[in-house]
Short mmCIF file of C-alpha atoms (C1' of nucleotides) in Angstrom, two decimals:
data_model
loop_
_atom_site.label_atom_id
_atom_site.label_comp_id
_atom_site.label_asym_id
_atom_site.label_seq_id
_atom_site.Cartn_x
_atom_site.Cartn_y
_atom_site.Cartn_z
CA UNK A 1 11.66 193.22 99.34
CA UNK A 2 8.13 191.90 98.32
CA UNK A 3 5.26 193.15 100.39
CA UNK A 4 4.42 189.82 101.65
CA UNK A 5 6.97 188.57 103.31
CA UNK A 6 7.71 185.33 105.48
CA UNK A 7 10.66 185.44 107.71
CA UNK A 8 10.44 181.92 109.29
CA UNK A 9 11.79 179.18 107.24
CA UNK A 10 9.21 175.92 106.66
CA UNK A 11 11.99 173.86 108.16
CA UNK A 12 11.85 175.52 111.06
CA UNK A 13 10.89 173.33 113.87
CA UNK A 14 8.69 176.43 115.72
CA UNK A 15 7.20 177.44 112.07
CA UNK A 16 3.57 177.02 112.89
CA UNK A 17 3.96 179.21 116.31
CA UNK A 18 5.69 181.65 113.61
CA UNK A 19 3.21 181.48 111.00
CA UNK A 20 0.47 182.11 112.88
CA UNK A 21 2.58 184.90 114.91
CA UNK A 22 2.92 186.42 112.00
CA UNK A 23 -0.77 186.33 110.98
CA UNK A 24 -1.48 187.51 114.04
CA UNK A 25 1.23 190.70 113.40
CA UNK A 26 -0.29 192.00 109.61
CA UNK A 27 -3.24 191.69 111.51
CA UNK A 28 -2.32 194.30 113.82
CA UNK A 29 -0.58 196.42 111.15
CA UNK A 30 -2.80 196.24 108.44
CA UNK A 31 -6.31 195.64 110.45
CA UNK A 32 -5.69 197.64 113.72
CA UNK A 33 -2.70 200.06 112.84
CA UNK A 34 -0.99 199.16 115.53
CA UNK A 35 2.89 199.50 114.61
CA UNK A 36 3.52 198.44 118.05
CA UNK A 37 1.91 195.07 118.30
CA UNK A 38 3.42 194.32 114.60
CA UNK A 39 6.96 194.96 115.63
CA UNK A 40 6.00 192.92 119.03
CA UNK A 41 4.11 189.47 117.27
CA UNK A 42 7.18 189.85 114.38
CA UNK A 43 10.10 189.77 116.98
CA UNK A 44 8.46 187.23 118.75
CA UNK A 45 8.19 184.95 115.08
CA UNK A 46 11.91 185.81 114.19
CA UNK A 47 13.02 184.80 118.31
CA UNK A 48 11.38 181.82 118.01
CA UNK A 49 12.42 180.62 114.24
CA UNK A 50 16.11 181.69 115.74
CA UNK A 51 15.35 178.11 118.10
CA UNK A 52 16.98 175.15 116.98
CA UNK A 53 14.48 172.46 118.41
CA UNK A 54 10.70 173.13 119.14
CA UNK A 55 9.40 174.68 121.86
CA UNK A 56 7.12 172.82 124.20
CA UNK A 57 5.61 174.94 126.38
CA UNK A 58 4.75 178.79 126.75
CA UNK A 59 6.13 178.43 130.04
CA UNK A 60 9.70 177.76 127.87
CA UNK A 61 9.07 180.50 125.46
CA UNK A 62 8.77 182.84 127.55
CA UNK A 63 12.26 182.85 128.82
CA UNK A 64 13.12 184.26 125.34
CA UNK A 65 13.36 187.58 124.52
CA UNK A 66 10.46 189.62 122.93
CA UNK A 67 8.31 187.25 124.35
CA UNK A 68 6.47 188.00 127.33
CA UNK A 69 2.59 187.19 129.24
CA UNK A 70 0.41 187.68 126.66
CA UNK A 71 2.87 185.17 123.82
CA UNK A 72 3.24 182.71 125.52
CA UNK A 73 -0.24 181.85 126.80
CA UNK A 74 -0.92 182.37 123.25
CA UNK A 75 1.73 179.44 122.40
CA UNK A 76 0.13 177.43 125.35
CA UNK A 77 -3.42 177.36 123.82
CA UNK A 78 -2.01 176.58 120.38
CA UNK A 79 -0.26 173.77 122.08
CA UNK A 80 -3.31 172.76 123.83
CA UNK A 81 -6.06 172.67 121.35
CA UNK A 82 -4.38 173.19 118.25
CA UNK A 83 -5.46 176.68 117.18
CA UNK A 84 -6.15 179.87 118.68
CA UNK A 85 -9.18 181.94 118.95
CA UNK A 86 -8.10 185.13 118.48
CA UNK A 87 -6.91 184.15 114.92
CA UNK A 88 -10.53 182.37 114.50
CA UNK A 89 -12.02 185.47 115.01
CA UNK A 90 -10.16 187.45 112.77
CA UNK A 91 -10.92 184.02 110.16
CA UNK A 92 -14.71 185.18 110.58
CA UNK A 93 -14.17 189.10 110.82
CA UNK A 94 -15.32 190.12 106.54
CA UNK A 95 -13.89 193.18 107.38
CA UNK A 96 -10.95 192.25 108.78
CA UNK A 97 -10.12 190.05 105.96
CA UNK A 98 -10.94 192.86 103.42
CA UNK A 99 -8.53 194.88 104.25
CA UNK A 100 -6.05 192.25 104.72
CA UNK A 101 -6.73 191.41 100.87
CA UNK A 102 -6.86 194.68 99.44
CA UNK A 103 -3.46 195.81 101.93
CA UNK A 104 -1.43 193.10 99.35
CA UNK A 105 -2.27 195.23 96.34
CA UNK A 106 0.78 197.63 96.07
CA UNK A 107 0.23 201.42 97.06
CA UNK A 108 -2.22 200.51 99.34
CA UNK A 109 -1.90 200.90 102.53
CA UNK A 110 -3.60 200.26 105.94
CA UNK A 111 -5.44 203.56 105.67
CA UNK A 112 -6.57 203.55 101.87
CA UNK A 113 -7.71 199.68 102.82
CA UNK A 114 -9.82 200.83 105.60
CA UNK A 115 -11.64 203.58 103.34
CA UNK A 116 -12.29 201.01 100.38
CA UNK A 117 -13.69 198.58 102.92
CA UNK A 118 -15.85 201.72 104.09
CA UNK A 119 -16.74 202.22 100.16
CA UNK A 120 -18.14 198.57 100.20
CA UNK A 121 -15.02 197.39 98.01
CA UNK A 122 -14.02 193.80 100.08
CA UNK A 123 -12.40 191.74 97.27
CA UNK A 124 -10.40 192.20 94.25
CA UNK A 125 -12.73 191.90 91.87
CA UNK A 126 -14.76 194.84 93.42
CA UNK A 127 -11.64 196.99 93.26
CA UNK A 128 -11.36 196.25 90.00
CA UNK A 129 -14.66 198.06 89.43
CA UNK A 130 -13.94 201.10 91.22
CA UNK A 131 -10.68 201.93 89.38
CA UNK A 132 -11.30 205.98 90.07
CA UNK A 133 -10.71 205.30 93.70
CA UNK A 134 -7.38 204.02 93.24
CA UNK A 135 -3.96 206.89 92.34
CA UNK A 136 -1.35 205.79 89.51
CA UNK A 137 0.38 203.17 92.01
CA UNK A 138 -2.16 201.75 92.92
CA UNK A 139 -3.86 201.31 89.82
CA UNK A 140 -0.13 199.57 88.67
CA UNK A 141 -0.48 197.53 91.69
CA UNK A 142 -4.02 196.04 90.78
CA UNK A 143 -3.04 195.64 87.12
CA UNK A 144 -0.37 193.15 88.13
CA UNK A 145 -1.67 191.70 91.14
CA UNK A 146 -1.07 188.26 90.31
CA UNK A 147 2.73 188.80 89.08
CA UNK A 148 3.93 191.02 92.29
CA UNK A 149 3.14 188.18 94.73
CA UNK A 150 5.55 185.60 92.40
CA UNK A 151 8.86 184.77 93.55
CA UNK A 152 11.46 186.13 91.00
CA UNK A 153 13.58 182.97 90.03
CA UNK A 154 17.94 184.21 90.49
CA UNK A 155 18.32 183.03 86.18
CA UNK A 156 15.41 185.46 85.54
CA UNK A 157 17.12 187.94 87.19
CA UNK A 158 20.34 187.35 86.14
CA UNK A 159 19.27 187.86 82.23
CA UNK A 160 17.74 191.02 83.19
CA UNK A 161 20.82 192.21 84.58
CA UNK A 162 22.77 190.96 81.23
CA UNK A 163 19.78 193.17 79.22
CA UNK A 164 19.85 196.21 81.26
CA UNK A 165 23.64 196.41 81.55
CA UNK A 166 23.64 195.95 77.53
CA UNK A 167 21.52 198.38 77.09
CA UNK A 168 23.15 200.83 79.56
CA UNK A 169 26.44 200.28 78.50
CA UNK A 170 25.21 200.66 74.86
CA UNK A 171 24.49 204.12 74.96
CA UNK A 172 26.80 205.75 77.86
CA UNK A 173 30.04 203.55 79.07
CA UNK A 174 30.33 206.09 82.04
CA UNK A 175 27.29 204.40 83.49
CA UNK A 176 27.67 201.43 86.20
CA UNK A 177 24.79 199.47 87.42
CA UNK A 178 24.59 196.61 90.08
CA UNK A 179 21.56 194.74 91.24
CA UNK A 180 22.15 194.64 95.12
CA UNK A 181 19.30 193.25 97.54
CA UNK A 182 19.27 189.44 97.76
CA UNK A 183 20.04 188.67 94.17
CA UNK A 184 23.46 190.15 95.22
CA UNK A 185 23.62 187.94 98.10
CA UNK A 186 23.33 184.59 96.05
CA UNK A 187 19.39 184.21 97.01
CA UNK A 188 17.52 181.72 94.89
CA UNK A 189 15.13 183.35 94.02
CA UNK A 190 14.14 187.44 94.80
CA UNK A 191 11.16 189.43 95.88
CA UNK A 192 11.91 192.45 93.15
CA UNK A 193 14.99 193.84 91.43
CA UNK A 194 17.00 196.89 93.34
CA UNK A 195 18.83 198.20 90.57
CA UNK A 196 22.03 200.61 91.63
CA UNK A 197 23.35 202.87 89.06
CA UNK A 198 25.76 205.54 89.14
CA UNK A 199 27.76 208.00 85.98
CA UNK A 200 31.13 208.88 86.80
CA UNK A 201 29.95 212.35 85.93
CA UNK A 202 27.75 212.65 88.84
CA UNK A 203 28.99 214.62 91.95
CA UNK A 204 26.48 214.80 95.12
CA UNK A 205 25.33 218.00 94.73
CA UNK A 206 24.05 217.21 90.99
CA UNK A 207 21.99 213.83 91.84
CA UNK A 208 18.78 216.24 92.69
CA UNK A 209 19.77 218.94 90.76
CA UNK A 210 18.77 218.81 86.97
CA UNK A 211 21.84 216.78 86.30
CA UNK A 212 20.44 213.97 88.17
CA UNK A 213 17.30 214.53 86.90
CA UNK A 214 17.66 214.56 83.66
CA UNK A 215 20.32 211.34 83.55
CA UNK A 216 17.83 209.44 85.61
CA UNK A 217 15.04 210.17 82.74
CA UNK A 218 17.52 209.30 80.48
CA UNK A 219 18.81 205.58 82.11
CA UNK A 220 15.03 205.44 81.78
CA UNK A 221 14.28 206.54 78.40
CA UNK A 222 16.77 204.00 77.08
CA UNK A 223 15.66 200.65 78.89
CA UNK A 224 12.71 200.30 76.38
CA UNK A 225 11.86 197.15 75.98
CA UNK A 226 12.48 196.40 79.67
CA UNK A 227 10.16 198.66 81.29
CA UNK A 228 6.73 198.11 80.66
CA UNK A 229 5.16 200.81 83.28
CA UNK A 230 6.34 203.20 85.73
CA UNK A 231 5.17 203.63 89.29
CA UNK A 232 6.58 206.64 90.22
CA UNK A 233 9.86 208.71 88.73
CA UNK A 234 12.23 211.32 91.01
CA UNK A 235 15.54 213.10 90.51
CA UNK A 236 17.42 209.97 92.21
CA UNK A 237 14.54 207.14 92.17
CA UNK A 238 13.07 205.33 89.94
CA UNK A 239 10.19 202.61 90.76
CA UNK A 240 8.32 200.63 87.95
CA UNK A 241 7.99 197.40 86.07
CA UNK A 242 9.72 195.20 83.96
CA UNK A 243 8.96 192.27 81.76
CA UNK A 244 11.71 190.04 80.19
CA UNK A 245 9.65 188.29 77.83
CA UNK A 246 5.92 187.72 77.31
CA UNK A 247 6.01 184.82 78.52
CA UNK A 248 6.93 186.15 81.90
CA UNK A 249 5.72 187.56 84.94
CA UNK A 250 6.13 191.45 85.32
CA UNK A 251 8.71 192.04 87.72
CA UNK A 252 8.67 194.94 90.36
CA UNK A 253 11.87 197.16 89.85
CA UNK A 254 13.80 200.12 91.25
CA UNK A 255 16.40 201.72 89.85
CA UNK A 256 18.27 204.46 92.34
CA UNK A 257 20.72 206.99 90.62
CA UNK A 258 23.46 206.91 93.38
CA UNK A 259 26.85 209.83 93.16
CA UNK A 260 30.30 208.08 92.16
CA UNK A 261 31.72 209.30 95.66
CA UNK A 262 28.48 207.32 97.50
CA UNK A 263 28.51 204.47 95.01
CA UNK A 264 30.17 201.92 97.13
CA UNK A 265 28.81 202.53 100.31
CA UNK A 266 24.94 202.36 98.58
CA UNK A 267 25.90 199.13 96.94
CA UNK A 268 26.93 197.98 100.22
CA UNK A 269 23.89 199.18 102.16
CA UNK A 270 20.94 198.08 99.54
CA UNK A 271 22.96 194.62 99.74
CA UNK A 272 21.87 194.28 103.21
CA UNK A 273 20.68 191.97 104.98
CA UNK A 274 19.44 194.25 107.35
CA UNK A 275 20.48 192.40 110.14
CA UNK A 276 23.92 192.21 108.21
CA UNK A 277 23.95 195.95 108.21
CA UNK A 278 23.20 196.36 112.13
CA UNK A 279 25.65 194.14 112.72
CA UNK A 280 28.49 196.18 110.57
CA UNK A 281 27.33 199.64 111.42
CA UNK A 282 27.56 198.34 114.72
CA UNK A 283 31.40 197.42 114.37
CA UNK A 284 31.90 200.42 112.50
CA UNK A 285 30.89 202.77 115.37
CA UNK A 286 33.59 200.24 118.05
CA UNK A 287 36.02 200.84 115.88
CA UNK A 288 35.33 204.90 115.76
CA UNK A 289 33.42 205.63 112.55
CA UNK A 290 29.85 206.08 111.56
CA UNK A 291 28.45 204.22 108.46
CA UNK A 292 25.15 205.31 106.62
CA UNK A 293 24.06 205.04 103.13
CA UNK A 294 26.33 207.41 101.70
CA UNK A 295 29.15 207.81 103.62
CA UNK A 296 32.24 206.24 106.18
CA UNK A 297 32.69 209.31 108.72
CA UNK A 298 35.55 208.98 111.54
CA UNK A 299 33.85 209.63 114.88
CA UNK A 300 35.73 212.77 116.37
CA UNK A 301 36.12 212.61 119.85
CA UNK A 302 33.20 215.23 120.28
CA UNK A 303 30.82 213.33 118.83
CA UNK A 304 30.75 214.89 115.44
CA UNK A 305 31.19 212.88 112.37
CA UNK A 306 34.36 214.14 110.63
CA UNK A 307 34.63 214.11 106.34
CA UNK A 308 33.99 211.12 104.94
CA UNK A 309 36.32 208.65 104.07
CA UNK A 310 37.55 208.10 100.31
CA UNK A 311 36.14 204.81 99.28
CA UNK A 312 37.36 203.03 96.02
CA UNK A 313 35.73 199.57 96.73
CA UNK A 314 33.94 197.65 99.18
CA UNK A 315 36.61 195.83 100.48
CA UNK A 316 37.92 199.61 101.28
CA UNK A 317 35.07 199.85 103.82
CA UNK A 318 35.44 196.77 105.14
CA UNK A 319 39.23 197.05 106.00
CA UNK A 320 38.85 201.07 106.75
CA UNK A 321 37.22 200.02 110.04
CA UNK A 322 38.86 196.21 110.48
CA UNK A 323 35.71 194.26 109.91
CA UNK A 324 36.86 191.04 107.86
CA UNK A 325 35.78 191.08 103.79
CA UNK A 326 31.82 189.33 103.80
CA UNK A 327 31.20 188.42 100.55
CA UNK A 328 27.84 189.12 99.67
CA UNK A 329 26.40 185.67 99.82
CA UNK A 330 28.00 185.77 103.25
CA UNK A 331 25.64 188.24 104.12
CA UNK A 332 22.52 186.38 104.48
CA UNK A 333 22.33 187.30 108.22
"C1'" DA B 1 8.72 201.75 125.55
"C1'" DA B 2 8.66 199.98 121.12
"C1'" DT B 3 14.76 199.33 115.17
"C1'" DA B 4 15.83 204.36 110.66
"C1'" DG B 5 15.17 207.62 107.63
"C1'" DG B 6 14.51 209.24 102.97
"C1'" DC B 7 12.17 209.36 98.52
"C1'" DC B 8 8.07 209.95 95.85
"C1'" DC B 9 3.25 210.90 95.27
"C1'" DT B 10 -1.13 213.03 96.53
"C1'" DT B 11 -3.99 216.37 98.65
"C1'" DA C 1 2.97 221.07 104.71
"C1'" DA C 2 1.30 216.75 106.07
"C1'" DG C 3 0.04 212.06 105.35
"C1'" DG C 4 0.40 207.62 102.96
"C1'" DG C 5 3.11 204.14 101.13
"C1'" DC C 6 7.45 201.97 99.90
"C1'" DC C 7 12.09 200.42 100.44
#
DNA sequence: AATAGGCCCTT
DNA sequence: AAGGGCC
């Protein structure tokens, strides 16, 4: 998932109460670090794109979930006059929008915006001055400013997975890779590519051991060509960049090495959607099991999850806890 | 009171 | 070990 990220639909017919719900909610994270009034404006934006016609009043939205006093005489005013104040304010705030700019380069944060702006560094271009301020990631992040905030069209991402498959394949068959995320679920067009990979050597035990290590490095070493940086590089993670041709964008990608035993539930899990995997871990746990990441676990009857399930597909999980088969395109929840 | 939890990097 | 950032 891309940093910036727009859950309401344009079609919507509430969009402009979402969009400026959710300006209103990086604001809070990014500006005021408060994780509570994020999670509050963004459930308020998803309730309301969730409405089939428009809302007309506060008064109206405020029979909805998630949104409460202070929401919906916020949706009242915007009614009323067409904008709100608040978000006028944070329009004229310098440092406010300082930190929102410099939050969108990748690796930085709310925190390591806040010191910049304290530095005197308020746009790009002054960043781009001060590049011993910035660690490895973010330096990466700056570098390709421009490219991470692209859309990632499905055929792009397609021929990457027809490279990096050819490439894996080419030099050890016991390798298996799947790009999960929304490519997986049939989305048009992605935020970055979550690659999946997993050897049929690899037990759990060995993924953070030197096993792991090593055949991570080595998945690596042998996508060159592909990669064109690296952000960071672990025993089971891999985050970096990728360029198909020069002619491209660079692309934001992860690659996770995942144990054979765990592939299936992983591929399942980095799938998502999220709401998708609420909804299933959810019916998992009715129908006495507990699903995470890694594993399917039968709930004993004192609470504590039992050994996990052998799992030879993902149909298997599906049907292990009577949940019917989603394909993943099905799972745009 | 408020969706997780883990991985990786830096200090 | 703790904090920041990311997924």
């Amino acid at each position: 998932m891309s940093k910036r990220k727009n859950p309401c639909e344009s079609t919507n017919p509430n969009a402009e109460f979402c969009d400026f719900l959710m300006e209103l909610a990086e604001y809070e994270k990014n500006v005021s670090r408060n994780i509570h009034k994020y999670n509050a404006y963004k459930k308020a934006a998803s309730v309301l794109a969730a409405q089939p016609k428009k809302i007309e009043s506060g008064k109206e939205a405020k029979k909805l979930v998630g949104i409460g006093d202070k929401i919906s005489k916020k949706i009242d005013e915007f009614i009323q006059t067409g904008k709100l104040r608040k978000i006028e304010t944070i329009h004229n705030d310098e440092k406010a929008q300082a930190i929102s700019m410099l939050t969108r380069v990748s690796g930085v944060g709310p925190v390591k915006a806040a010191e910049l702006v304290k530095d005197g560094i308020i746009t790009i271009k002054d960043l781009k001055n001060s590049k011993q301020l910035l660690n490895h990631h973010q330096l990466i992040g700056l570098k390709y400013f421009e490219d991470f905030e692209k859309k990632i069209p499905r055929s792009e991402i397609q021929a990457i997975e027809n490279k990096l498959k050819a490439l894996v394949i080419g030099f050890d068959s016991n390798f298996t890779i799947t790009i999960c995320g929304s490519f997986r679920r049939g989305k048009a067009e992605s935020g970055d590519i979550d690659v999946l990979a997993t050897h049929l050597s690899l037990k759990p035990e060995g993924a953070k051991k030197k096993h792991g290590e090593t055949m991570l490095k080595r998945l690596v070493d042998n996508l060159e060509g592909l990669i064109i940086d690296v952000i960071s590089m672990g025993d089971t993670k891999f985050m970096g960049v990728c360029r198909l041709s020069d002619d491209l964008p660079a692309r934001r990608l992860d690659i996770r090495l995942i144990p054979c035993e765990q592939y299936h539930c992983a591929v399942l899990y980095f799938t998502g959607s999220d709401v998708f995997n609420k909804t299933m871990r959810t019916h998992a746990l009715e129908k006495g099991f507990t699903l995470n990441e890694y594993y399917l676990r039968p709930m004993g009857s004192t609470g504590v999850p039992g050994e996990p399930v052998p799992i030879a597909s993902e149909e298997d999980i599906f049907d292990y806890i009577e949940y019917p088969y989603k394909k993943p395109e099905e799972r745009n929840l």
